[in-house]
CSV table of C-alpha atoms in Angstrom, one decimal:
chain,number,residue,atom,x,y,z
A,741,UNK,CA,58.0,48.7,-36.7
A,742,UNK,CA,55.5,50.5,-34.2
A,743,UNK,CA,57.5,52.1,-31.1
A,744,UNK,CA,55.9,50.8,-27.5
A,745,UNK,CA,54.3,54.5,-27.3
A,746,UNK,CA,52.4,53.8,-30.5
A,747,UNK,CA,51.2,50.1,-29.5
A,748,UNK,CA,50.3,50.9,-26.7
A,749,UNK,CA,47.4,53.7,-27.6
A,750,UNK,CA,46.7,51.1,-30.6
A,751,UNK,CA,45.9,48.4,-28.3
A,752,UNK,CA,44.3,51.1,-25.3
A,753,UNK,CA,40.7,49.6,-25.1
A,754,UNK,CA,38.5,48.5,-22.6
A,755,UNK,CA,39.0,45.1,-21.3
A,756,UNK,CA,38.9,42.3,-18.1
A,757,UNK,CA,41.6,41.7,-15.7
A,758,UNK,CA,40.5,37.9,-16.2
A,759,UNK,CA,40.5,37.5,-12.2
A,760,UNK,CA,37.3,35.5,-13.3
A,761,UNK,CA,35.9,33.4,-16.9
A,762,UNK,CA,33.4,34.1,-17.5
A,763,UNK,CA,34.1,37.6,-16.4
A,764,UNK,CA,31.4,39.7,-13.9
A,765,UNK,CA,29.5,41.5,-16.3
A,766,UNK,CA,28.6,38.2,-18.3
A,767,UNK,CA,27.6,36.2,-14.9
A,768,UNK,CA,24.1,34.7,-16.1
A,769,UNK,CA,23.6,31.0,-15.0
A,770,UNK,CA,22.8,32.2,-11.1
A,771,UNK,CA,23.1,29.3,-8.3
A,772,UNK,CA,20.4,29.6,-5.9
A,773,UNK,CA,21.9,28.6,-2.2
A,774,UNK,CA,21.6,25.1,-2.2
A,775,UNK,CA,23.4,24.4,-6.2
A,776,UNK,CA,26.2,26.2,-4.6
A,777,UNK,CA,26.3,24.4,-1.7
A,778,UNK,CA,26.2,20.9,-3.9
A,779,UNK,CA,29.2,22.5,-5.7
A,780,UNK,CA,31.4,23.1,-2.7
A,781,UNK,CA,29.9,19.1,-1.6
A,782,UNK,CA,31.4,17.8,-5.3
A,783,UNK,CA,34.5,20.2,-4.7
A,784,UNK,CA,35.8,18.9,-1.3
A,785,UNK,CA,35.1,15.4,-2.0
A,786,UNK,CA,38.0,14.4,-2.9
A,787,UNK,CA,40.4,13.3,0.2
A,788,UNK,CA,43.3,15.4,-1.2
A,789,UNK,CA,41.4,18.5,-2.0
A,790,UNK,CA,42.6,21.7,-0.8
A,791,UNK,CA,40.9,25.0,0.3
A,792,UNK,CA,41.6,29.1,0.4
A,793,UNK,CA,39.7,31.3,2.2
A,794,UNK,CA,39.2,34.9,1.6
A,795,UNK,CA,37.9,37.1,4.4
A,796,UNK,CA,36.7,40.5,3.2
A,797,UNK,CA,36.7,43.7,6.1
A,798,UNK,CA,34.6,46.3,4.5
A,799,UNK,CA,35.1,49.1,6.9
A,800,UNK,CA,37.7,52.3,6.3
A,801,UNK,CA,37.7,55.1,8.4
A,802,UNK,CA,37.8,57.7,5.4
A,803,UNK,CA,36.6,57.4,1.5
A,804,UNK,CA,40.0,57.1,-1.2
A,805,UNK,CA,38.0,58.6,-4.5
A,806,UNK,CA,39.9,56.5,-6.6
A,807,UNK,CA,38.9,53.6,-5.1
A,808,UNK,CA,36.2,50.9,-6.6
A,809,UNK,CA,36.2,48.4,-3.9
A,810,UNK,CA,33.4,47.2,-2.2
A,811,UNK,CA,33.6,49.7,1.1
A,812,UNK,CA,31.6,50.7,4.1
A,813,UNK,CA,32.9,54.5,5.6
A,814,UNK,CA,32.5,54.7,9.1
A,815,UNK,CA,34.8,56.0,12.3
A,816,UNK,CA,32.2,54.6,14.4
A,817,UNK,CA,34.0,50.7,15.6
A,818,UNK,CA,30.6,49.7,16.7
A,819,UNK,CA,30.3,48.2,13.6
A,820,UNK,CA,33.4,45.6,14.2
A,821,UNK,CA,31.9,43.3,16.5
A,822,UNK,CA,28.2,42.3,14.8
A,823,UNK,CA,29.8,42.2,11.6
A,824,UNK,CA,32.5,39.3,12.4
A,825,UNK,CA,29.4,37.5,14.6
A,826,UNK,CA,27.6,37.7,11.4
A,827,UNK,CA,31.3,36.4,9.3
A,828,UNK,CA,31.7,33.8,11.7
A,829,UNK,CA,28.0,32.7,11.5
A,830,UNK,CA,28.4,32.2,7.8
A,831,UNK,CA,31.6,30.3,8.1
A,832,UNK,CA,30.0,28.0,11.0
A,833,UNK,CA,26.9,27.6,8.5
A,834,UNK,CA,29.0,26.3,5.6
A,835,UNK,CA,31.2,23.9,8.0
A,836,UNK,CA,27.6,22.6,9.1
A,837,UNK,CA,26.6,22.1,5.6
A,838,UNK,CA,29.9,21.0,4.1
A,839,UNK,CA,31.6,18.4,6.7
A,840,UNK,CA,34.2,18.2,4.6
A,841,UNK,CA,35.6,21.7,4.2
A,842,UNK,CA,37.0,21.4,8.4
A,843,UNK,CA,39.0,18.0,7.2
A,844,UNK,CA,40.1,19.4,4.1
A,845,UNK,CA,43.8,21.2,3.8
A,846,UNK,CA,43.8,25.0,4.0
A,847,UNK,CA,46.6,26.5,2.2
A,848,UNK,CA,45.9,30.5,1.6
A,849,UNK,CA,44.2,32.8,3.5
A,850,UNK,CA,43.4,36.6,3.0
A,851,UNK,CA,42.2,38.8,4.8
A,852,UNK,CA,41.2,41.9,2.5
A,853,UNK,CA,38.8,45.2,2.3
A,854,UNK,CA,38.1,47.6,2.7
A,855,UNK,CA,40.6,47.8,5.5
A,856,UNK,CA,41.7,44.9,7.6
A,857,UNK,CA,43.5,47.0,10.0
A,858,UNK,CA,40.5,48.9,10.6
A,859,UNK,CA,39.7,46.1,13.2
A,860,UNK,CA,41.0,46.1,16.7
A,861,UNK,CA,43.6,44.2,17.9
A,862,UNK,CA,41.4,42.3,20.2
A,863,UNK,CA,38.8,41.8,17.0
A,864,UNK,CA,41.7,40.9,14.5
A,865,UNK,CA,42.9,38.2,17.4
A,866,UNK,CA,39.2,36.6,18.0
A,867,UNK,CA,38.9,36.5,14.0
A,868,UNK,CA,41.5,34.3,13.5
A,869,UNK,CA,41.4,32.0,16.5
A,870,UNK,CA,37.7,31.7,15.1
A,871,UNK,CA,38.3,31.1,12.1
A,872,UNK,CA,41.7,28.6,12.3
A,873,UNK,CA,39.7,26.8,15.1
A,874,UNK,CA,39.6,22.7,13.9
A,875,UNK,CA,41.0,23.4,10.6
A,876,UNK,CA,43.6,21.4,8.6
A,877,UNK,CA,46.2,24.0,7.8
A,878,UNK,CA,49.0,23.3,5.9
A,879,UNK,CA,52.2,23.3,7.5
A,880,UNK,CA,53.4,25.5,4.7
A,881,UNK,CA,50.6,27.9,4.5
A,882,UNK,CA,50.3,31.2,2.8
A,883,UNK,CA,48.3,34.1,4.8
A,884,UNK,CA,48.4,37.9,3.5
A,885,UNK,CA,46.6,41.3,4.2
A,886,UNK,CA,45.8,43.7,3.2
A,887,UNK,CA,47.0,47.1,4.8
A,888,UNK,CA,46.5,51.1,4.4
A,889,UNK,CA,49.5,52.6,6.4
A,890,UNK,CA,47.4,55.3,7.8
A,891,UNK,CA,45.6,52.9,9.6
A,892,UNK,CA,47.8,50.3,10.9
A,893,UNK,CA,49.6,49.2,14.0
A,894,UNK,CA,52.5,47.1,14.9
A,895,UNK,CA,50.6,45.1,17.6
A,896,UNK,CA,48.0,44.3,15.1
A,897,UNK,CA,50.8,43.0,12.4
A,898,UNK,CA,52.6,41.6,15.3
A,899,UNK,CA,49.2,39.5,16.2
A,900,UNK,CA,48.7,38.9,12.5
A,901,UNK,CA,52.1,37.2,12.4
A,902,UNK,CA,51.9,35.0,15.0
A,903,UNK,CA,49.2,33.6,13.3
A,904,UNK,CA,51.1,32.7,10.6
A,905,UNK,CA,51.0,35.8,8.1
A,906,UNK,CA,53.9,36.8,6.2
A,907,UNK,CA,52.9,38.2,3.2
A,908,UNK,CA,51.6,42.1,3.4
A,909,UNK,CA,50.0,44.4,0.8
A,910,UNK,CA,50.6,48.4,1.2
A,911,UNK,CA,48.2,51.0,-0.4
A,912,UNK,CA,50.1,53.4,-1.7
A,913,UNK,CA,49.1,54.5,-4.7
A,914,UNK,CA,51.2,57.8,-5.3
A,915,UNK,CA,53.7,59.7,-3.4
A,916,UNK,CA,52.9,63.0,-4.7
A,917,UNK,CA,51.0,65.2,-2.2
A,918,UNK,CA,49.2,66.8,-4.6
A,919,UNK,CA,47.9,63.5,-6.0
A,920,UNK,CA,47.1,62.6,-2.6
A,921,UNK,CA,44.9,65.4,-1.6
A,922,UNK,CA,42.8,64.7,-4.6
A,923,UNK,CA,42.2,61.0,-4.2
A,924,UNK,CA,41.9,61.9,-0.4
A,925,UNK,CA,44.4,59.8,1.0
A,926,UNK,CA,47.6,62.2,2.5
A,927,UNK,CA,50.0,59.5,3.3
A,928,UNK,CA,53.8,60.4,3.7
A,929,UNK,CA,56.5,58.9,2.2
A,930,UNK,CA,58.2,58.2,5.9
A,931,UNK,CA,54.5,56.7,6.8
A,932,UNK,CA,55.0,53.9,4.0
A,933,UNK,CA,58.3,53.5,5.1
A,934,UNK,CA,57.4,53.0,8.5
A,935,UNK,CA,55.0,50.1,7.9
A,936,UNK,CA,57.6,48.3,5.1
A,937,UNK,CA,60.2,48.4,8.0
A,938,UNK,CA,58.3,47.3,11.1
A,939,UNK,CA,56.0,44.4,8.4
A,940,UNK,CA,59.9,43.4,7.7
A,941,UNK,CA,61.4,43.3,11.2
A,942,UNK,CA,58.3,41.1,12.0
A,943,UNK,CA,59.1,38.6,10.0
A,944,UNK,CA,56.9,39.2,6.7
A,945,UNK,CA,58.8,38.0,3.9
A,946,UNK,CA,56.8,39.5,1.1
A,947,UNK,CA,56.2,43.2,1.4
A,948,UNK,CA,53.9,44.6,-1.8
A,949,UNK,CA,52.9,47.9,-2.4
A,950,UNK,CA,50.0,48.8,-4.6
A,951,UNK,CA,50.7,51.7,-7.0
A,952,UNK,CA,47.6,53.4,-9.5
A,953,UNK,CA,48.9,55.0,-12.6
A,954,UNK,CA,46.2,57.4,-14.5
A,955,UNK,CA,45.6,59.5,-11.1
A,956,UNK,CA,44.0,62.7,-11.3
A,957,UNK,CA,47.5,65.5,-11.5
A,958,UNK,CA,50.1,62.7,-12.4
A,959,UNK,CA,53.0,63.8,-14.3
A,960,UNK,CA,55.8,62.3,-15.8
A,961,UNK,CA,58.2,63.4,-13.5
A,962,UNK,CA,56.3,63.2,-10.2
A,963,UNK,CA,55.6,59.3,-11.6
A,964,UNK,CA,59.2,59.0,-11.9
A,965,UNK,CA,59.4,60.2,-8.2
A,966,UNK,CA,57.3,57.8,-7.1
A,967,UNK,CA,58.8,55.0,-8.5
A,968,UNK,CA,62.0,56.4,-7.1
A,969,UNK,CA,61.0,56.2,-4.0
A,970,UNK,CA,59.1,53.0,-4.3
A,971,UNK,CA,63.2,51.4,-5.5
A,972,UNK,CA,64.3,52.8,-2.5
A,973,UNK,CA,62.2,50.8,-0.1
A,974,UNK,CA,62.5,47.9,-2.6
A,975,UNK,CA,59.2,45.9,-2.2
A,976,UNK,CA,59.4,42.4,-3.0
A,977,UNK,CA,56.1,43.0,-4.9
A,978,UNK,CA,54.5,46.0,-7.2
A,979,UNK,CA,51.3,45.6,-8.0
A,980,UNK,CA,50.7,48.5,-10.8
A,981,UNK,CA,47.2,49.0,-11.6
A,982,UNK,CA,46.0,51.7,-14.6
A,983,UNK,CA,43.1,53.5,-12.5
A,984,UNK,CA,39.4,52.8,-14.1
A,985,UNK,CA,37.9,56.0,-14.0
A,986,UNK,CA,33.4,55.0,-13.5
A,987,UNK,CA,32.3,57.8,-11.5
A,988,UNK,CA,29.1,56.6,-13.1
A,989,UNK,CA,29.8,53.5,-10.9
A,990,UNK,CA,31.7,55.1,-7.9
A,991,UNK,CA,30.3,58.4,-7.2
A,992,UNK,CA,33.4,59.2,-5.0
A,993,UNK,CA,34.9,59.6,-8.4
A,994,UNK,CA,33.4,62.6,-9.2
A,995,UNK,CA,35.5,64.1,-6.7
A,996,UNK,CA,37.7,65.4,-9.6
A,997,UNK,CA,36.9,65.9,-13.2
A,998,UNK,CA,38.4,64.2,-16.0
A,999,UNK,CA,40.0,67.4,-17.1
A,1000,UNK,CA,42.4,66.3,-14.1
A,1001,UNK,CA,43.3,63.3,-15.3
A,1002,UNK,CA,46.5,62.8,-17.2
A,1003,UNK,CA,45.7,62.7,-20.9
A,1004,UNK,CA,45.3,59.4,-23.2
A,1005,UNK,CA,48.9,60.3,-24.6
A,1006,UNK,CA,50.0,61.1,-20.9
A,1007,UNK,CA,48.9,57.8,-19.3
A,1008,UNK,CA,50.7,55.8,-21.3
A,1009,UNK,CA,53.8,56.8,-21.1
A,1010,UNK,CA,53.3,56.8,-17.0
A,1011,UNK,CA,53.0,53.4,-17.8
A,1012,UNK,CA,55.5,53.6,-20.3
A,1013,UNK,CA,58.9,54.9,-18.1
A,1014,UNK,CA,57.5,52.9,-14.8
A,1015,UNK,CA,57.8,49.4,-16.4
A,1016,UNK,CA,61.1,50.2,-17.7
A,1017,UNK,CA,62.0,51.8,-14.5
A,1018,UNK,CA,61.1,48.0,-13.0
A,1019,UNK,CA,62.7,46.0,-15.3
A,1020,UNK,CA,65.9,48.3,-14.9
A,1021,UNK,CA,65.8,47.9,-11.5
A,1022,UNK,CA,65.5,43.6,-11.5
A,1023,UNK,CA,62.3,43.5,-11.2
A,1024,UNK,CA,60.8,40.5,-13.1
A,1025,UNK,CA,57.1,41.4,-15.2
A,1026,UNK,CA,54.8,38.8,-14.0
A,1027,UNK,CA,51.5,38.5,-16.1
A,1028,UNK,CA,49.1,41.6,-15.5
A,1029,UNK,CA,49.9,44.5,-13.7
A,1030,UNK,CA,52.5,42.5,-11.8
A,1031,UNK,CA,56.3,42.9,-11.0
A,1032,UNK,CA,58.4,41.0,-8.3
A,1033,UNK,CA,62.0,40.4,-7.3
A,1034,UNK,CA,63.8,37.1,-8.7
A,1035,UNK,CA,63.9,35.9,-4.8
A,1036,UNK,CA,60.0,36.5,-4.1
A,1037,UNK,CA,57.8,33.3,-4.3
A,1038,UNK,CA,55.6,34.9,-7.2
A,1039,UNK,CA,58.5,35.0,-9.4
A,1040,UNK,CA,59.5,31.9,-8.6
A,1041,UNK,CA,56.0,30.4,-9.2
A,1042,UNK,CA,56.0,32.0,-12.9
A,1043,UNK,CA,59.6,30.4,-13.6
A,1044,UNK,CA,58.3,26.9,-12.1
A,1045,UNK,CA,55.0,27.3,-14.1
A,1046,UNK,CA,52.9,26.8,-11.2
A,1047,UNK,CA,51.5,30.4,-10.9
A,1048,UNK,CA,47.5,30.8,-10.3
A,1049,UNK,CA,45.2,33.7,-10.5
A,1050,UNK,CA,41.7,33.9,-8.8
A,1051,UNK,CA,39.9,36.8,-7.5
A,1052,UNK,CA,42.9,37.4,-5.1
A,1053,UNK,CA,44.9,38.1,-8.2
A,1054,UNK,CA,47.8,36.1,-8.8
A,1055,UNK,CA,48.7,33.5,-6.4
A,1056,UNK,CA,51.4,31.0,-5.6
A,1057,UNK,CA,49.5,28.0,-4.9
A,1058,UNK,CA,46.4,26.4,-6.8
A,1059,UNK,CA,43.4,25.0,-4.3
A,1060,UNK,CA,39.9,23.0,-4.9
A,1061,UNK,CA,38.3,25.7,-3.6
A,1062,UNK,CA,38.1,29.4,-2.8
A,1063,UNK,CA,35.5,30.4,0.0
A,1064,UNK,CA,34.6,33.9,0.1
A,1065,UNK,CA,33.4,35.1,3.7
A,1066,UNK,CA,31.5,38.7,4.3
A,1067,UNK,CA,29.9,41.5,2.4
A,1068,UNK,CA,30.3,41.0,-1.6
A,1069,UNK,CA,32.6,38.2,-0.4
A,1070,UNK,CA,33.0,36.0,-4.3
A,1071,UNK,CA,33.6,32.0,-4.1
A,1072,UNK,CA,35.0,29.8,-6.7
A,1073,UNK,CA,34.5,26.1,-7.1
A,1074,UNK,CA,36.1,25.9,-10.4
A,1075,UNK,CA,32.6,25.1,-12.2
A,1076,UNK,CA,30.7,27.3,-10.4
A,1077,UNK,CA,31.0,31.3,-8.8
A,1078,UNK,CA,29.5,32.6,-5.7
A,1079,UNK,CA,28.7,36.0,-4.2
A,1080,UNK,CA,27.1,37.4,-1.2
A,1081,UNK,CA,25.1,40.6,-0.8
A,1082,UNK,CA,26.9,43.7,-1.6
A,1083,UNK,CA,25.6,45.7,1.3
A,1084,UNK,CA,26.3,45.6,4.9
A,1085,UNK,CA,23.2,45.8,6.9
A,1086,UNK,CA,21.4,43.5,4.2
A,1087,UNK,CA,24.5,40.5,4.0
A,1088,UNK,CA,24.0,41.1,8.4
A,1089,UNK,CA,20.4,40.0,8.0
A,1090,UNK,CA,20.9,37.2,5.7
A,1091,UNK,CA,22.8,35.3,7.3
A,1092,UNK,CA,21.4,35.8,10.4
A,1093,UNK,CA,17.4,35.1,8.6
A,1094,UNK,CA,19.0,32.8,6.0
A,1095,UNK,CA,21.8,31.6,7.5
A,1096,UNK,CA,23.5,32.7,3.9
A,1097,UNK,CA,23.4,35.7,2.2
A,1098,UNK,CA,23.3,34.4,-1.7
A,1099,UNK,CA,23.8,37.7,-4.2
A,1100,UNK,CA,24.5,36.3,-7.7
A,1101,UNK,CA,26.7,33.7,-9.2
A,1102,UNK,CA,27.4,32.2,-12.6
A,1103,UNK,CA,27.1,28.1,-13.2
A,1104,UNK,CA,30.1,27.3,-15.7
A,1105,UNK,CA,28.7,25.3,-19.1
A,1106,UNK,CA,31.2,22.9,-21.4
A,1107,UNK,CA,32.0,26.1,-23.2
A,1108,UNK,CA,32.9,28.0,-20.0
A,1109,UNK,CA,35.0,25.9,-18.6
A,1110,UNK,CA,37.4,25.2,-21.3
A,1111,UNK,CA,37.9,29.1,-21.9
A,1112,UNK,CA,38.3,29.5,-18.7
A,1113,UNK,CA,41.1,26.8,-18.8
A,1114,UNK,CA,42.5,29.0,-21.8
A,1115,UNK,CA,42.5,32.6,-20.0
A,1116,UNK,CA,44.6,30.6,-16.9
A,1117,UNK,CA,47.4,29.3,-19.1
A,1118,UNK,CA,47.6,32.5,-21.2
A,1119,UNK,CA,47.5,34.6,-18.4
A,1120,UNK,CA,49.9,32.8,-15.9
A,1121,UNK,CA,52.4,31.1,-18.4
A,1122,UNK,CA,52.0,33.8,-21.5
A,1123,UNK,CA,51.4,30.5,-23.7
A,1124,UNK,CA,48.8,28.6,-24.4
A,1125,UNK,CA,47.6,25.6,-27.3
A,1126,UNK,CA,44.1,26.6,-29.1
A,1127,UNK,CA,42.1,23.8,-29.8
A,1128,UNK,CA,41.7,23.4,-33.0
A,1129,UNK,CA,37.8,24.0,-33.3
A,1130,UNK,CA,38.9,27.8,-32.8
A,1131,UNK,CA,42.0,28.4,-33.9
A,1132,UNK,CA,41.1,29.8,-37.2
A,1133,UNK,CA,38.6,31.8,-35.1
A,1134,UNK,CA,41.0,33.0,-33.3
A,1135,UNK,CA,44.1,33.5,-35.3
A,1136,UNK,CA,41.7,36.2,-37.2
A,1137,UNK,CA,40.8,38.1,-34.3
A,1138,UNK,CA,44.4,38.3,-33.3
A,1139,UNK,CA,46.0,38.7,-36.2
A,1140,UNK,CA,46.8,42.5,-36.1
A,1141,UNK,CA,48.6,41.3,-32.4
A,1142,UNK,CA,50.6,38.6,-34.6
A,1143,UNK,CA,51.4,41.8,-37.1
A,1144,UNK,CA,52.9,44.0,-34.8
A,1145,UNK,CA,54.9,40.7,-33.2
A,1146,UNK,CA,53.2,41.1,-29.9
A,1147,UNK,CA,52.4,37.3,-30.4
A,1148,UNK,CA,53.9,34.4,-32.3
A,1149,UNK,CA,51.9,31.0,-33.5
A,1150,UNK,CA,53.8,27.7,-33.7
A,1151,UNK,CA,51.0,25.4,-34.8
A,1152,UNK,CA,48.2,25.9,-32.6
A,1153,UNK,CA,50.6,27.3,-29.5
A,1154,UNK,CA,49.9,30.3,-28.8
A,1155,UNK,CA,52.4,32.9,-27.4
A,1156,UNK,CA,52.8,36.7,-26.5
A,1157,UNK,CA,56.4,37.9,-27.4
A,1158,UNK,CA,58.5,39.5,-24.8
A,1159,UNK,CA,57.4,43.0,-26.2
A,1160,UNK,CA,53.8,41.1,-26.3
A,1161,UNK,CA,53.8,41.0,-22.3
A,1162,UNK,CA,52.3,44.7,-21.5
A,1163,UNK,CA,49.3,43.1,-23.9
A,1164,UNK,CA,48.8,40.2,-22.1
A,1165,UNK,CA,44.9,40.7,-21.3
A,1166,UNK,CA,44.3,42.2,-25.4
A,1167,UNK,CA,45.6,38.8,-26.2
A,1168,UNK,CA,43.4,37.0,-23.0
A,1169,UNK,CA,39.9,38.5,-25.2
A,1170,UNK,CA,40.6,36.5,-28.8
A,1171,UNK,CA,39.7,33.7,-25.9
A,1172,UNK,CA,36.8,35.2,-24.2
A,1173,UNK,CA,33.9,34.0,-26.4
A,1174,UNK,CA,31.6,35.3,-24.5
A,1175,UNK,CA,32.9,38.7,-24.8
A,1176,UNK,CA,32.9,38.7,-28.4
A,1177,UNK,CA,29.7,37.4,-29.0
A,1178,UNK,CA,28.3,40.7,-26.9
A,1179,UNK,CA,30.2,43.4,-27.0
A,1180,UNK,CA,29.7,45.4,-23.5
A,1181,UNK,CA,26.5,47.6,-23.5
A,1182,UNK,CA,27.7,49.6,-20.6
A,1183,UNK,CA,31.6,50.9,-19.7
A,1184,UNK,CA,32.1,48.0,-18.0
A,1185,UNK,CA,36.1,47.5,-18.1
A,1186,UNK,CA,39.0,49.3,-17.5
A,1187,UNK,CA,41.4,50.4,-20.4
A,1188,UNK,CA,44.0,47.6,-20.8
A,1189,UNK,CA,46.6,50.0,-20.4
């Protein structure tokens, strides 16, 4: 039997997160403006559909190298106040076109960047009473943020909370200072602890820190420092992300060479010794790249089976409809994606020419949306039943995954092992037809590990 060391360089390739089916790269049925807005029409027919919103702030005051995001670098805060008239505009322009989406029930919202915080209080406070104004929220909403420590205030969580936010995201990434100064983002330990503290005596109830393995100068032991120190301030949530090194994508990235990246060998057992550090610690593993206490609502939402994932990642609750606002901003209407223009000035003059600022988009076929179907289950319940039109199909392609008891078949169910979890988006692929029809013909994805 193969030690976890030697599965996990077996099974070290390049694929999706699954955030999305059909994934980014294979996007090719484009909406033009008014398909998409038909889609939301069909979506929010229904009297008991729901709606999320995602609100993306593009702006940080300095560049993180590791970071592929979709960002705007600027300490000039100028910039706040014709970007959320050109937000706003867009939102007022879809509740013009859809009627429905001000009647329908709003149950997440996320603000996200870039960096939220970057906003002023005054700008964070006219956001949201623009945004909330005439909509049917839930009366058991969920609204999180985004937040880089550096950059953050207590009156601006203290506004964000009385607005109904009580789940917060930290960017932490590494404690190391050396690792810092390379990915340009010095950010002490007492910093982080700081923001966990004040986000807690707030009232946030769900505190989650972000943490990159595979950063340039990680070592064993200064990972195992880091996650020390990450136990001691005990986040409800640990998001733990492999770092996807495409400087040929993100030219911050060639900040550092990949001679000072840990090695193949290295980066896997960072991986390695945190997750067991996690699992030691009562942490429970909760699909990809995920960890949460018992008592946080995510963990709960895997045990109950009702656990979602969208382009916010991994969610508690499941909605008609996710409606992307601002730059690069990507919708979901189940059948059909949306995004906006990628670049600031251009999405600005868009909307305010267009009135919306349509990028790219994929239409979902028959095919699509079955897989799609597929990825979710796998990928939020670690089970799922094959039809039966490709389970021969698929069995095949994962069959070396079966050998090495990383899955089990019963029938045509599906199921990763509980050594199979660390795997979870290897097994995702032997359901991504599209993928395996074309292999990628540029570096596209991140190593699964």
């Amino acid at each position: 039997m193969k030690t976890a060391t030697e599965l996990i360089a077996k099974y070290d390739i390049p694929a999706p997160r699954y955030t999305s089916y059909p994934t980014v790269p294979y996007w090719s049925e484009n909406p033009n403006t008014n398909q998409w807005l038909d889609k939301i029409r069909g979506r929010l027919s229904g009297e008991n559909s729901s709606l999320s919103l995602y609100l993306h702030i593009p702006f940080c005051e300095s560049l993180c190298s590791f970071c592929g995001c979709n960002t705007s670098i600027t300490k000039n805060h100028s910039v706040e106040e014709p970007y959320l008239e050109a937000l706003l505009a867009e939102f007022e322009n879809y509740r013009t076109e859809v009627p429905d989406l001000s009647r329908r029930e709003l149950r997440e919202l996320h603000l996200g960047g870039g960096t939220p915080t970057y906003l002023s209080e005054s700008h964070l406070k006219f956001l949201m009473e623009s945004i909330l104004r005439n909509l049917n929220v839930s009366s058991r909403p969920e609204f999180s943020l985004e937040v880089d420590p550096r950059r953050t205030r207590d009156t601006q969580l203290g506004i964000l909370r009385d607005f109904g936010f009580r789940r917060i995201s930290l960017g932490v990434q590494d404690f190391d200072p050396e690792v810092q100064r390379l990915i340009n983002r010095t950010q002490p330990y007492e910093m982080t602890e700081r923001i966990t503290d004040v986000s807690r005596s707030l009232g946030y109830d769900s505190v989650n820190f972000d943490l990159i393995y595979g950063l340039p100068k990680q070592t064993i032991d200064g990972m195992k420092r880091t996650v020390e120190k990450t136990l001691k301030l005990r986040p409800d949530r640990i998001a733990f992300y492999s770092y996807a090194h495409v400087p040929w994508i993100k030219a911050a990235q060639r900040l550092f060479t990949e001679e000072d990246l840990p090695s193949g060998a290295v980066k896997r057992e960072l991986y390695e010794i945190s997750r067991r550090m996690f699992l030691e610690a009562g942490y429970v593993e909760i699909g990809m790249d995920h960890f949460a206490l018992p008592s946080d609502s995510l963990s709960e939402a895997a045990k109950s089976g009702t656990l979602h994932r969208n382009f916010m990642g991994y969610t508690t609750k499941t909605t008609d409809m996710l409606l992307g606002l601002g730059v690069s901003a990507i919708s979901d209407s189940w059948d059909c994606f949306h995004q906006n223009e990628k670049i600031v000035k251009k999405y600005q003059r868009q909307i305010s020419e267009n009135r919306f600022a349509t990028f790219r988009g994929h239409k979902l076929n028959d095919e699509d949306l079955i897989q799609r179907a597929l990825i979710l289950e796998l990928s939020t319940t670690g089970k799922v039943r094959v039809p039966d039109e490709i389970l021969e199909d698929v069995r095949l392609y994962l069959s070396s995954m079966e050998v090495d008891t990383l899955i089990r078949w019963e029938g045509n169910l599906l199921s990763l092992t509980e050594t199979g979890w660390p795997f979870l988006r290897n097994a995702c692929t032997g359901l991504d037809l599209r993928l395996r029809r074309k292999s990628p013909e540029s570096r596209v994805f991140s190593k699964s590990i």
